[in-house]
Coordinates of C-alpha atoms and ligand atoms in Angstrom, one line a residue:
X16 CA 10.3 19.6 2.0
X17 CA 9.2 16.0 2.6
X18 CA 12.2 13.6 2.7
X19 CA 10.5 11.0 0.4
X20 CA 8.0 11.1 -2.5
X21 CA 4.6 9.9 -1.3
X22 CA 2.7 7.2 -3.2
X23 CA 3.5 3.7 -4.5
X24 CA 7.0 2.8 -5.7
X25 CA 7.5 3.2 -9.5
X26 CA 7.2 0.0 -11.6
X27 CA 10.4 -1.8 -12.2
X28 CA 11.5 -3.0 -15.7
X29 CA 11.4 -6.8 -15.9
X30 CA 13.1 -8.8 -18.6
X31 CA 10.5 -11.0 -20.3
X32 CA 11.8 -11.6 -23.9
X33 CA 15.3 -12.2 -25.4
X34 CA 16.7 -13.0 -28.8
X35 CA 19.8 -12.6 -31.0
X36 CA 20.5 -12.7 -34.7
X37 CA 23.7 -12.6 -36.7
X38 CA 24.1 -12.6 -40.5
X39 CA 24.8 -16.0 -42.0
X40 CA 28.2 -15.2 -43.6
X41 CA 31.1 -16.3 -41.4
X42 CA 34.5 -14.5 -41.9
X43 CA 37.3 -16.5 -40.4
X44 CA 40.7 -15.2 -39.4
X45 CA 42.2 -17.3 -42.2
X46 CA 40.0 -15.5 -44.7
X47 CA 41.1 -12.1 -43.4
X48 CA 44.7 -13.2 -43.6
X49 CA 44.3 -13.8 -47.3
X50 CA 43.7 -10.1 -48.0
X51 CA 45.3 -8.4 -45.0
X52 CA 48.8 -8.4 -43.6
X53 CA 47.7 -10.4 -40.5
X54 CA 47.4 -14.0 -39.3
X55 CA 45.2 -16.2 -37.2
X56 CA 47.8 -16.4 -34.3
X57 CA 48.0 -12.6 -34.0
X58 CA 44.3 -12.1 -34.0
X59 CA 43.6 -14.9 -31.5
X60 CA 46.4 -13.8 -29.1
X61 CA 45.5 -10.1 -29.1
X62 CA 41.7 -10.3 -29.3
X63 CA 40.5 -13.9 -28.6
X64 CA 38.5 -13.7 -31.9
X65 CA 38.3 -16.7 -34.2
X66 CA 35.6 -15.6 -36.6
X67 CA 32.9 -12.9 -37.0
X68 CA 29.7 -12.5 -39.0
X69 CA 29.3 -10.0 -41.8
X70 CA 26.2 -8.7 -43.6
X71 CA 25.6 -9.4 -47.3
X72 CA 25.8 -6.4 -49.6
X73 CA 22.6 -4.4 -49.2
X74 CA 21.8 -5.9 -45.8
X75 CA 21.3 -3.0 -43.4
X76 CA 21.3 -2.6 -39.6
X77 CA 17.5 -2.5 -39.6
X78 CA 17.3 -5.9 -41.3
X79 CA 19.2 -7.5 -38.4
X80 CA 17.2 -5.5 -35.9
X81 CA 13.9 -6.6 -37.3
X82 CA 14.9 -10.3 -37.2
X83 CA 16.1 -10.0 -33.6
X84 CA 13.1 -7.9 -32.6
X85 CA 10.6 -10.4 -34.1
X86 CA 12.2 -13.3 -32.2
X87 CA 12.3 -11.3 -28.9
X88 CA 8.6 -10.4 -29.2
X89 CA 7.8 -14.1 -29.8
X90 CA 10.0 -15.0 -26.8
X91 CA 7.9 -12.5 -24.7
X92 CA 4.7 -13.9 -26.1
X93 CA 3.5 -10.5 -27.2
X94 CA 2.9 -8.5 -30.4
X95 CA 2.5 -5.1 -28.8
X96 CA 4.8 -2.7 -27.1
X97 CA 4.6 1.0 -26.2
X98 CA 8.1 1.9 -27.3
X99 CA 10.9 0.6 -29.6
X100 CA 14.5 1.7 -28.9
X101 CA 17.3 0.8 -31.2
X102 CA 20.8 1.3 -29.8
X103 CA 23.2 1.6 -32.8
X104 CA 26.3 3.4 -34.1
X105 CA 25.5 2.3 -37.7
X106 CA 21.9 3.5 -38.4
X107 CA 20.5 2.8 -41.8
X108 CA 21.1 6.5 -42.6
X109 CA 21.8 9.7 -40.6
X110 CA 18.1 10.7 -40.8
X111 CA 15.6 9.5 -39.9
X112 CA 16.4 7.2 -36.9
X113 CA 16.3 3.4 -37.5
X114 CA 13.8 2.6 -34.7
X115 CA 10.7 3.9 -36.5
X116 CA 11.2 1.8 -39.6
X117 CA 12.0 -1.3 -37.4
X118 CA 8.8 -0.7 -35.4
X119 CA 6.8 -0.4 -38.6
X120 CA 8.2 -3.5 -40.1
X121 CA 7.4 -5.4 -36.9
X122 CA 3.8 -4.2 -37.0
X123 CA 4.4 -1.8 -34.2
X124 CA 3.6 1.5 -36.0
X125 CA 2.2 3.9 -33.5
X126 CA 4.6 3.0 -30.7
X127 CA 7.2 5.6 -29.6
X128 CA 10.4 4.8 -31.5
X129 CA 13.9 6.4 -31.3
X130 CA 17.6 5.5 -31.5
X131 CA 20.1 5.7 -28.7
X132 CA 23.7 6.5 -29.8
X133 CA 26.2 5.7 -27.1
X134 CA 28.5 3.6 -29.4
X135 CA 29.3 0.2 -27.7
X136 CA 27.6 1.3 -24.4
X137 CA 24.3 1.8 -26.3
X138 CA 22.6 -1.3 -25.0
X139 CA 23.2 -0.4 -21.4
X140 CA 22.1 3.2 -22.0
X141 CA 19.0 1.9 -23.8
X142 CA 18.3 -0.4 -20.9
X143 CA 18.3 2.5 -18.4
X144 CA 16.2 4.6 -20.8
X145 CA 13.6 1.7 -21.1
X146 CA 13.6 1.3 -17.3
X147 CA 13.0 5.1 -17.0
X148 CA 10.1 4.9 -19.5
X149 CA 8.5 2.1 -17.4
X150 CA 9.2 3.8 -14.1
X151 CA 7.6 7.0 -15.3
X152 CA 4.6 5.0 -16.5
X153 CA 5.1 6.4 -20.0
X154 CA 5.3 2.7 -21.2
X155 CA 4.4 -0.6 -19.8
X156 CA 6.3 -2.7 -22.4
X157 CA 9.4 -1.7 -24.3
X158 CA 11.3 -3.5 -27.1
X159 CA 15.0 -2.6 -26.9
X160 CA 17.3 -3.7 -29.7
X161 CA 21.1 -3.4 -29.9
X162 CA 22.1 -3.7 -33.6
X163 CA 25.3 -2.8 -35.5
X164 CA 26.9 -3.5 -38.8
X165 CA 30.4 -2.3 -38.3
X166 CA 31.5 -3.9 -41.6
X167 CA 29.7 -1.0 -43.3
X168 CA 32.0 1.6 -41.6
X169 CA 35.3 -0.2 -41.1
X170 CA 37.7 0.1 -44.0
X171 CA 38.1 -3.5 -45.3
X172 CA 41.9 -2.8 -45.8
X173 CA 42.3 -1.6 -42.2
X174 CA 43.9 -4.6 -40.5
X175 CA 43.7 -3.1 -37.0
X176 CA 39.9 -2.8 -37.0
X177 CA 38.7 -5.3 -39.7
X178 CA 39.8 -8.2 -37.4
X179 CA 37.9 -6.9 -34.3
X180 CA 34.4 -6.1 -35.4
X181 CA 31.5 -8.2 -36.5
X182 CA 27.8 -7.5 -37.3
X183 CA 24.8 -8.6 -35.3
X184 CA 21.7 -7.7 -33.3
X185 CA 20.3 -8.7 -29.9
X186 CA 16.9 -7.7 -28.5
X187 CA 15.1 -7.8 -25.2
X188 CA 11.5 -7.1 -24.2
X189 CA 10.9 -5.3 -20.8
X190 CA 7.6 -5.1 -19.0
X191 CA 6.4 -3.2 -16.0
X192 CA 6.7 -5.3 -12.8
X193 CA 8.2 -5.4 -9.3
X194 CA 11.7 -4.8 -8.2
X195 CA 11.7 -8.0 -6.2
X196 CA 10.7 -10.4 -8.9
X197 CA 13.1 -12.5 -11.1
X198 CA 14.0 -10.5 -14.2
X199 CA 14.0 -7.1 -12.5
X200 CA 16.5 -4.7 -14.0
X201 CA 18.4 -2.1 -12.0
X202 CA 20.5 -0.5 -10.4
X203 CA 22.5 1.4 -13.0
X204 CA 25.7 3.3 -13.5
X205 CA 26.2 5.5 -16.6
X206 CA 29.0 7.9 -17.5
X207 CA 30.9 9.7 -20.2
X208 CA 34.1 11.7 -20.9
X209 CA 34.0 13.6 -24.2
X210 CA 37.5 14.9 -23.6
X211 CA 38.6 11.6 -25.3
X212 CA 36.2 11.9 -28.2
X213 CA 39.1 11.4 -30.7
X214 CA 40.0 7.8 -29.5
X215 CA 37.0 6.2 -31.4
X216 CA 35.6 8.2 -34.3
X217 CA 34.1 8.3 -37.8
X218 CA 35.2 11.8 -38.7
X219 CA 32.9 12.6 -41.6
X220 CA 29.2 12.5 -42.1
X221 CA 28.1 14.9 -39.4
X222 CA 27.8 18.7 -39.1
X223 CA 31.5 19.1 -38.2
X224 CA 32.6 17.5 -41.5
X225 CA 29.6 16.9 -43.8
X226 CA 30.1 14.4 -46.6
X227 CA 27.7 16.3 -48.8
X228 CA 30.6 18.7 -49.8
X229 CA 32.3 16.0 -51.7
X230 CA 35.6 17.0 -50.2
X231 CA 35.8 14.3 -47.6
X232 CA 39.0 12.3 -47.5
X233 CA 38.3 8.5 -47.9
X234 CA 39.9 7.8 -44.5
X235 CA 37.5 10.3 -42.8
X236 CA 34.5 8.3 -43.8
X237 CA 35.8 5.2 -42.1
X238 CA 35.9 4.1 -38.5
X239 CA 39.1 4.9 -36.6
X240 CA 40.3 3.8 -33.2
X241 CA 43.5 4.3 -31.1
X242 CA 43.4 0.7 -29.9
X243 CA 46.2 0.9 -27.2
X244 CA 44.6 3.9 -25.4
X245 CA 41.1 2.5 -25.8
X246 CA 42.3 -0.7 -24.2
X247 CA 43.6 1.1 -21.1
X248 CA 40.4 3.3 -20.7
X249 CA 38.1 0.3 -21.3
X250 CA 39.6 -1.8 -18.4
X251 CA 39.6 1.1 -16.0
X252 CA 36.2 2.5 -16.8
X253 CA 34.4 -0.9 -17.0
X254 CA 35.8 -2.0 -13.7
X255 CA 34.9 1.3 -11.9
X256 CA 31.4 1.4 -13.4
X257 CA 30.8 -2.3 -12.5
X258 CA 31.8 -1.5 -8.9
X259 CA 29.5 1.5 -8.7
X260 CA 26.5 -0.5 -10.0
X261 CA 27.3 -3.3 -7.5
X262 CA 27.5 -0.8 -4.6
X263 CA 24.2 0.8 -5.6
X264 CA 22.6 -2.7 -5.7
X265 CA 24.1 -3.6 -2.3
X266 CA 25.8 -6.6 -4.0
X267 CA 29.4 -7.9 -3.5
X268 CA 31.3 -9.1 -6.6
X269 CA 31.1 -12.6 -5.3
X270 CA 27.3 -12.4 -5.4
X271 CA 27.5 -12.2 -9.2
X272 CA 26.6 -15.5 -11.0
X273 CA 27.2 -14.1 -14.5
X274 CA 29.3 -11.2 -15.5
X275 CA 28.2 -10.1 -19.0
X276 CA 30.6 -7.5 -20.4
X277 CA 30.5 -5.8 -23.7
X278 CA 32.5 -8.1 -25.9
X279 CA 35.3 -5.7 -26.8
X280 CA 38.0 -8.3 -26.9
X281 CA 38.8 -11.3 -24.7
X282 CA 41.8 -9.7 -23.0
X283 CA 39.7 -6.7 -21.9
X284 CA 37.0 -9.0 -20.5
X285 CA 39.4 -11.1 -18.5
X286 CA 41.3 -8.1 -17.2
X287 CA 38.0 -6.5 -16.0
X288 CA 36.8 -9.8 -14.4
X289 CA 40.2 -10.2 -12.7
X290 CA 40.0 -6.6 -11.4
X291 CA 36.6 -7.3 -9.9
X292 CA 37.9 -10.5 -8.3
X293 CA 35.5 -12.7 -10.5
X294 CA 36.6 -16.1 -11.7
X295 CA 36.7 -16.4 -15.5
X296 CA 34.1 -19.1 -15.5
X297 CA 31.5 -16.4 -14.4
X298 CA 32.4 -14.2 -17.3
X299 CA 30.2 -14.8 -20.3
X300 CA 32.2 -14.5 -23.5
X301 CA 31.2 -15.2 -27.1
X302 CA 33.6 -12.7 -28.7
X303 CA 35.6 -15.7 -30.2
X304 CA 32.6 -16.5 -32.4
X305 CA 31.0 -13.1 -33.3
X306 CA 33.8 -10.5 -32.6
X307 CA 32.9 -7.1 -31.2
X308 CA 29.4 -6.4 -32.4
X309 CA 29.0 -3.0 -30.8
X310 CA 25.7 -2.3 -29.2
X311 CA 24.5 -5.8 -30.1
X312 CA 27.2 -7.5 -28.0
X313 CA 25.6 -7.7 -24.6
X314 CA 22.2 -9.0 -25.7
X315 CA 23.9 -11.4 -28.1
X316 CA 26.1 -12.7 -25.2
X317 CA 23.0 -12.9 -23.0
X318 CA 21.2 -14.9 -25.7
X319 CA 24.2 -17.2 -26.1
X320 CA 24.3 -17.9 -22.3
X321 CA 20.6 -18.4 -22.0
X322 CA 20.5 -20.7 -25.1
X323 CA 23.2 -22.8 -23.5
X324 CA 21.1 -22.9 -20.3
X325 CA 23.8 -21.3 -18.2
X326 CA 21.4 -18.8 -16.7
X327 CA 18.7 -19.9 -14.1
X328 CA 15.8 -18.0 -12.6
X329 CA 17.1 -15.8 -9.8
X330 CA 20.7 -15.8 -10.9
X331 CA 22.4 -12.4 -10.4
X332 CA 23.8 -10.8 -13.5
X333 CA 26.1 -7.8 -13.9
X334 CA 26.3 -6.1 -17.3
X335 CA 29.1 -3.7 -18.1
X336 CA 29.9 -1.8 -21.3
X337 CA 32.4 0.7 -22.7
X338 CA 32.5 2.6 -26.0
X339 CA 33.3 5.6 -28.0
X340 CA 32.4 9.0 -26.6
X341 CA 33.9 7.9 -24.3
X342 CA 30.9 6.3 -22.7
X343 CA 30.5 3.5 -20.1
X344 CA 27.7 2.0 -18.1
X345 CA 26.6 -1.0 -16.0
X346 CA 23.4 -2.6 -14.9
X347 CA 22.5 -5.4 -12.5
X348 CA 19.5 -7.7 -13.0
X349 CA 18.2 -11.1 -11.8
X350 CA 17.4 -13.8 -14.3
X351 CA 13.7 -14.3 -15.1
X352 CA 11.7 -17.4 -15.7
X353 CA 12.2 -17.5 -19.4
X354 CA 12.2 -20.3 -22.0
X355 CA 15.7 -20.7 -23.4
X356 CA 15.9 -18.7 -26.6
X357 CA 17.0 -20.1 -30.0
X358 CA 20.7 -20.1 -30.4
X359 CA 21.7 -16.9 -32.3
X360 CA 24.2 -18.8 -34.5
X361 CA 23.0 -22.5 -34.7
X362 CA 25.2 -23.4 -37.5
X363 CA 28.2 -23.1 -35.2
X364 CA 27.0 -26.4 -33.5
X365 CA 24.6 -27.3 -30.8
X366 CA 24.8 -25.1 -27.7
Ligands
COA403 N1 47.6 -8.2 -37.5 C1 48.9 -8.1 -37.3 N2 49.5 -7.0 -36.8 C2 48.7 -6.0 -36.5 C3 47.3 -6.0 -36.7 C4 46.8 -7.2 -37.2 N3 45.5 -7.3 -37.5 N4 46.8 -4.9 -36.2 C5 47.8 -4.1 -35.8 N5 49.0 -4.8 -35.9 C6 50.3 -4.4 -35.6 C7 50.5 -2.9 -35.4 O1 50.6 -2.3 -36.6 C8 51.7 -2.8 -34.5 O2 52.8 -2.9 -35.3 P1 54.2 -2.1 -35.1 O3 54.6 -2.4 -33.7 O4 55.1 -2.5 -36.1 O5 53.7 -0.6 -35.2 C9 51.6 -4.0 -33.7 O6 50.7 -4.9 -34.3 C10 51.1 -3.7 -32.3 O7 50.0 -2.9 -32.3 P2 49.3 -2.4 -31.1 O8 48.2 -1.5 -31.5 O9 50.2 -2.0 -30.0 O10 48.7 -3.8 -30.6 P3 47.9 -4.2 -29.3 O11 48.6 -5.3 -28.6 O12 47.5 -3.0 -28.6 O13 46.6 -4.8 -29.9 C11 44.3 -4.2 -30.3 C12 45.8 -4.1 -30.8 C13 43.4 -3.3 -31.2 C14 43.9 -5.6 -30.4 C15 44.3 -3.7 -28.9 O14 44.8 -2.4 -28.7 C16 42.9 -3.6 -28.3 O15 42.3 -4.7 -28.1 N6 42.3 -2.4 -28.1 C17 41.0 -2.2 -27.7 C18 40.1 -2.3 -28.8 C19 38.7 -2.5 -28.5 O16 38.3 -3.4 -27.8 N7 37.9 -1.5 -28.9 C20 36.5 -1.5 -28.7 C21 36.1 -0.8 -27.4 S1 34.4 -0.6 -27.4

């Protein structure tokens, strides 16, 4: 057997478009404290969150995804892609997937379209999937959208979870290019451990406990999380995954200009950065403004950083995520030559 595959190297996925979108309605900690047994100081101390965005009644995940996708296509200067991937835990409905309707509404009918369900790790899994489609030459351009509306699955009376999550969408366009050019994505680390499936769940609505029977307890239809245990796993798994991706890339932690973790909560982000030996200034954090937006959180944080002109061509980025499953994943990339995107929440003030 030959020790290497003959022929030219496979194309690399190169970031060429970026955008984010959040709903217009802001929910502050003070507003939550009016209807829940909580207060601003508790929420800020435990999570670092000041406010989050929430969809209007009837506004679905695909609505945010279409807005972010349209802006990302404009950022990339293109109106055609070969594949549309939507990473989400809150699809418009269990069947069909959300990506085909998003593709059709963006004028991309005919493109391959499917969802990735890896909970809050969905964007990183989607990035690896998109890179694989490009490397295999099944696609030369891919639109990847992370979009979630957790407000539609969190019990509004559940103070533990209602304070953490927010709604939003972030999108990137990837094109075929060379691994050495600015914007090239990879290497990756992906992993899971389903032995801990019960730490983050929505119990009903699947084949194990169908809602169609009408016997579903109200609590089973809502999102549930064992926060303390999740916290411990998140710090350990994210740090280990980040190290693996750095090793595969041949980078040291000090080479990283911007660490962009899934915005679970500020204490987790800082604990992981500290574990990696990265100063907090290199950790991109916007969880204070948007909360934990699930699969949208990394592309929203990227859009926030780029809109503030924190990222420069050639900068080295490390993305790391963790979520239900359990799942985790990391990716490295260099920053492309890309016009600064519009700020995803301009009403918060100039970036
Ligand atoms: N306001 C006030 N008190 C609250 C509260 C709220 N919103 N939510 C929970 N509490 C209470 C609890 O009921 C508990 O009270 P008790 O001691 O009387 O039982 C107390 O605060 C401490 O709860 P605990 O769960 O131990 O708090 P914590 O310090 O672990 O913080 C989280 C809770 C959820 C903020 C924390 O566990 C966490 O961040 N977990 C990770 C969550 C996450 O990021 N998930 C996404 C991963 S993708």
